[in-house]
């Protein structure tokens, strides 16, 4: 059973940075998973923010965070990070990491909706104030 634990959320002012962490355990084969960060604001659905192919390290981002957020990993401790720079009030949300097994060996781990993911963390709150 895959277990994901997020940390690193908090309250910051506009323009500041935060780094979220997603520590994973229980992978049968780490390299066969995609890890994606989502966020959810009150009254809205979960929005994909950034995704990482754990095997290749390739990444993809939602247009709203390109140039500001960076997804990365530390394979030695099975942790995926989301570095969030130049934060804006509209980035305020609960942030979740999620994982899914790659559908096939060539699966590039592109951005997918929340319904595609079957492993979820508990979430960490990010609040950006002006």
PDB file of C-alpha atoms in Angstrom:
ATOM      1  CA  UNK A   1       0.000   0.000   0.000  1.00  0.00           C
ATOM      2  CA  UNK A   2       1.418   3.339  -1.084  1.00  0.00           C
ATOM      3  CA  UNK A   3       1.457   5.989   1.617  1.00  0.00           C
ATOM      4  CA  UNK A   4       2.042   9.683   0.901  1.00  0.00           C
ATOM      5  CA  UNK A   5       2.707  12.400   3.465  1.00  0.00           C
ATOM      6  CA  UNK A   6       2.853  16.082   2.540  1.00  0.00           C
ATOM      7  CA  UNK A   7       4.527  18.815   4.545  1.00  0.00           C
ATOM      8  CA  UNK A   8       5.816  22.352   4.129  1.00  0.00           C
ATOM      9  CA  UNK A   9       2.647  24.378   3.798  1.00  0.00           C
ATOM     10  CA  UNK A  10       2.127  27.661   5.606  1.00  0.00           C
ATOM     11  CA  UNK A  11       1.104  31.293   5.396  1.00  0.00           C
ATOM     12  CA  UNK A  12       3.280  33.693   3.419  1.00  0.00           C
ATOM     13  CA  UNK A  13       3.042  37.088   1.796  1.00  0.00           C
ATOM     14  CA  UNK A  14       2.806  37.745  -1.909  1.00  0.00           C
ATOM     15  CA  UNK A  15       6.069  37.175  -3.736  1.00  0.00           C
ATOM     16  CA  UNK A  16       7.546  34.830  -1.158  1.00  0.00           C
ATOM     17  CA  UNK A  17       8.428  31.147  -1.561  1.00  0.00           C
ATOM     18  CA  UNK A  18       7.507  27.820  -0.021  1.00  0.00           C
ATOM     19  CA  UNK A  19       8.733  24.292  -0.616  1.00  0.00           C
ATOM     20  CA  UNK A  20       6.313  21.428  -0.216  1.00  0.00           C
ATOM     21  CA  UNK A  21       7.471  17.858   0.346  1.00  0.00           C
ATOM     22  CA  UNK A  22       5.748  14.578  -0.439  1.00  0.00           C
ATOM     23  CA  UNK A  23       7.337  11.588   1.253  1.00  0.00           C
ATOM     24  CA  UNK A  24       6.332   8.260  -0.251  1.00  0.00           C
ATOM     25  CA  UNK A  25       6.508   4.736   1.080  1.00  0.00           C
ATOM     26  CA  UNK A  26       5.175   1.376   0.020  1.00  0.00           C
ATOM     27  CA  UNK A  27       6.138   1.543  -3.645  1.00  0.00           C
ATOM     28  CA  UNK A  28       6.760  -1.868  -5.118  1.00  0.00           C
ATOM     29  CA  UNK A  29       8.969  -0.379  -7.811  1.00  0.00           C
ATOM     30  CA  UNK A  30       9.549   3.332  -7.373  1.00  0.00           C
ATOM     31  CA  UNK A  31      10.424   3.906 -10.997  1.00  0.00           C
ATOM     32  CA  UNK A  32       7.001   2.852 -12.261  1.00  0.00           C
ATOM     33  CA  UNK A  33       5.068   5.741 -10.725  1.00  0.00           C
ATOM     34  CA  UNK A  34       3.955   9.217 -11.659  1.00  0.00           C
ATOM     35  CA  UNK A  35       3.627  11.773  -8.867  1.00  0.00           C
ATOM     36  CA  UNK A  36       1.454  14.827  -9.360  1.00  0.00           C
ATOM     37  CA  UNK A  37       0.726  17.817  -7.155  1.00  0.00           C
ATOM     38  CA  UNK A  38      -2.846  19.073  -7.043  1.00  0.00           C
ATOM     39  CA  UNK A  39      -4.455  21.993  -5.293  1.00  0.00           C
ATOM     40  CA  UNK A  40      -7.992  22.704  -4.230  1.00  0.00           C
ATOM     41  CA  UNK A  41      -9.561  25.986  -3.192  1.00  0.00           C
ATOM     42  CA  UNK A  42     -12.917  26.175  -1.375  1.00  0.00           C
ATOM     43  CA  UNK A  43     -15.756  25.531  -3.809  1.00  0.00           C
ATOM     44  CA  UNK A  44     -13.478  24.345  -6.613  1.00  0.00           C
ATOM     45  CA  UNK A  45     -12.331  20.988  -7.915  1.00  0.00           C
ATOM     46  CA  UNK A  46      -8.803  19.644  -7.604  1.00  0.00           C
ATOM     47  CA  UNK A  47      -6.505  21.260 -10.147  1.00  0.00           C
ATOM     48  CA  UNK A  48      -3.335  19.604 -11.367  1.00  0.00           C
ATOM     49  CA  UNK A  49      -0.297  21.791 -10.729  1.00  0.00           C
ATOM     50  CA  UNK A  50       2.796  19.780 -11.664  1.00  0.00           C
ATOM     51  CA  UNK A  51       3.671  16.169 -12.427  1.00  0.00           C
ATOM     52  CA  UNK A  52       6.888  14.163 -12.301  1.00  0.00           C
ATOM     53  CA  UNK A  53       7.884  10.943 -14.008  1.00  0.00           C
ATOM     54  CA  UNK A  54       9.822   9.304 -11.179  1.00  0.00           C
ATOM     55  CA  UNK A  55      11.827   7.123 -13.579  1.00  0.00           C
ATOM     56  CA  UNK A  56      12.922   9.693 -16.143  1.00  0.00           C
ATOM     57  CA  UNK A  57      12.607  12.888 -14.111  1.00  0.00           C
ATOM     58  CA  UNK A  58      10.534  14.520 -16.839  1.00  0.00           C
ATOM     59  CA  UNK A  59       8.051  17.129 -15.674  1.00  0.00           C
ATOM     60  CA  UNK A  60       4.956  18.980 -16.790  1.00  0.00           C
ATOM     61  CA  UNK A  61       3.185  22.016 -15.348  1.00  0.00           C
ATOM     62  CA  UNK A  62      -0.127  23.819 -15.364  1.00  0.00           C
ATOM     63  CA  UNK A  63       0.175  27.010 -17.374  1.00  0.00           C
ATOM     64  CA  UNK A  64      -0.553  29.154 -14.331  1.00  0.00           C
ATOM     65  CA  UNK A  65       2.606  28.035 -12.502  1.00  0.00           C
ATOM     66  CA  UNK A  66       5.106  27.791 -15.365  1.00  0.00           C
ATOM     67  CA  UNK A  67       8.212  29.757 -14.476  1.00  0.00           C
ATOM     68  CA  UNK A  68       7.273  29.943 -10.789  1.00  0.00           C
ATOM     69  CA  UNK A  69       6.924  26.345  -9.527  1.00  0.00           C
ATOM     70  CA  UNK A  70       9.448  23.534  -9.849  1.00  0.00           C
ATOM     71  CA  UNK A  71       8.750  19.871  -9.171  1.00  0.00           C
ATOM     72  CA  UNK A  72      11.746  17.715  -8.296  1.00  0.00           C
ATOM     73  CA  UNK A  73      12.667  14.571  -6.415  1.00  0.00           C
ATOM     74  CA  UNK A  74      15.187  12.993  -4.113  1.00  0.00           C
ATOM     75  CA  UNK A  75      15.288   9.327  -5.059  1.00  0.00           C
ATOM     76  CA  UNK A  76      17.362   8.414  -2.024  1.00  0.00           C
ATOM     77  CA  UNK A  77      14.428   9.087   0.285  1.00  0.00           C
ATOM     78  CA  UNK A  78      11.483   8.746  -2.137  1.00  0.00           C
ATOM     79  CA  UNK A  79      10.483  12.366  -1.716  1.00  0.00           C
ATOM     80  CA  UNK A  80       8.998  14.678  -4.325  1.00  0.00           C
ATOM     81  CA  UNK A  81       9.215  18.419  -3.813  1.00  0.00           C
ATOM     82  CA  UNK A  82       7.249  21.388  -5.110  1.00  0.00           C
ATOM     83  CA  UNK A  83       9.261  24.588  -4.938  1.00  0.00           C
ATOM     84  CA  UNK A  84       6.829  27.482  -5.190  1.00  0.00           C
ATOM     85  CA  UNK A  85       8.294  30.902  -5.945  1.00  0.00           C
ATOM     86  CA  UNK A  86       6.746  34.318  -6.440  1.00  0.00           C
ATOM     87  CA  UNK A  87       3.558  33.177  -4.762  1.00  0.00           C
ATOM     88  CA  UNK A  88       0.293  34.927  -5.539  1.00  0.00           C
ATOM     89  CA  UNK A  89      -3.003  35.136  -3.609  1.00  0.00           C
ATOM     90  CA  UNK A  90      -4.590  32.866  -6.221  1.00  0.00           C
ATOM     91  CA  UNK A  91      -2.128  30.125  -5.226  1.00  0.00           C
ATOM     92  CA  UNK A  92      -3.931  29.856  -1.885  1.00  0.00           C
ATOM     93  CA  UNK A  93      -5.288  26.318  -1.608  1.00  0.00           C
ATOM     94  CA  UNK A  94      -4.917  22.936   0.016  1.00  0.00           C
ATOM     95  CA  UNK A  95      -2.102  21.170  -1.812  1.00  0.00           C
ATOM     96  CA  UNK A  96      -2.118  17.407  -2.268  1.00  0.00           C
ATOM     97  CA  UNK A  97       0.370  15.005  -3.749  1.00  0.00           C
ATOM     98  CA  UNK A  98      -0.917  11.951  -5.547  1.00  0.00           C
ATOM     99  CA  UNK A  99       0.629   8.928  -7.203  1.00  0.00           C
ATOM    100  CA  UNK A 100      -0.403   6.412  -9.818  1.00  0.00           C
ATOM    101  CA  UNK A 101       1.326   3.526 -11.503  1.00  0.00           C
ATOM    102  CA  UNK A 102       2.345   4.251 -15.070  1.00  0.00           C
ATOM    103  CA  UNK A 103      -0.096   2.696 -17.513  1.00  0.00           C
ATOM    104  CA  UNK A 104       2.622   1.312 -19.788  1.00  0.00           C
ATOM    105  CA  UNK A 105       6.394   1.456 -20.062  1.00  0.00           C
ATOM    106  CA  UNK A 106       6.294   4.519 -22.318  1.00  0.00           C
ATOM    107  CA  UNK A 107       3.761   6.438 -20.228  1.00  0.00           C
ATOM    108  CA  UNK A 108       5.260   9.951 -20.086  1.00  0.00           C
ATOM    109  CA  UNK A 109       3.378  10.914 -16.899  1.00  0.00           C
ATOM    110  CA  UNK A 110       1.603  13.873 -18.447  1.00  0.00           C
ATOM    111  CA  UNK A 111      -0.846  15.921 -16.409  1.00  0.00           C
ATOM    112  CA  UNK A 112      -4.022  13.995 -15.654  1.00  0.00           C
ATOM    113  CA  UNK A 113      -7.197  14.730 -13.694  1.00  0.00           C
ATOM    114  CA  UNK A 114      -7.599  13.704 -10.085  1.00  0.00           C
ATOM    115  CA  UNK A 115      -9.686  10.694 -11.082  1.00  0.00           C
ATOM    116  CA  UNK A 116      -6.605   9.083 -12.638  1.00  0.00           C
ATOM    117  CA  UNK A 117      -4.813   8.892  -9.278  1.00  0.00           C
ATOM    118  CA  UNK A 118      -5.450   6.268  -6.634  1.00  0.00           C
ATOM    119  CA  UNK A 119      -2.941   7.216  -3.941  1.00  0.00           C
ATOM    120  CA  UNK A 120      -3.293  10.495  -2.073  1.00  0.00           C
ATOM    121  CA  UNK A 121      -1.735  12.328   0.829  1.00  0.00           C
ATOM    122  CA  UNK A 122      -3.674  14.213   3.467  1.00  0.00           C
ATOM    123  CA  UNK A 123      -2.878  17.656   2.082  1.00  0.00           C
ATOM    124  CA  UNK A 124      -1.034  20.728   3.316  1.00  0.00           C
ATOM    125  CA  UNK A 125      -2.501  24.240   3.386  1.00  0.00           C
ATOM    126  CA  UNK A 126      -0.855  27.122   1.552  1.00  0.00           C
ATOM    127  CA  UNK A 127      -2.134  30.646   2.213  1.00  0.00           C
ATOM    128  CA  UNK A 128      -0.782  33.664   0.364  1.00  0.00           C
ATOM    129  CA  UNK A 129      -1.768  37.108   1.582  1.00  0.00           C
ATOM    130  CA  UNK A 130      -1.197  40.516   0.055  1.00  0.00           C
TER     131      UNK A 130
END
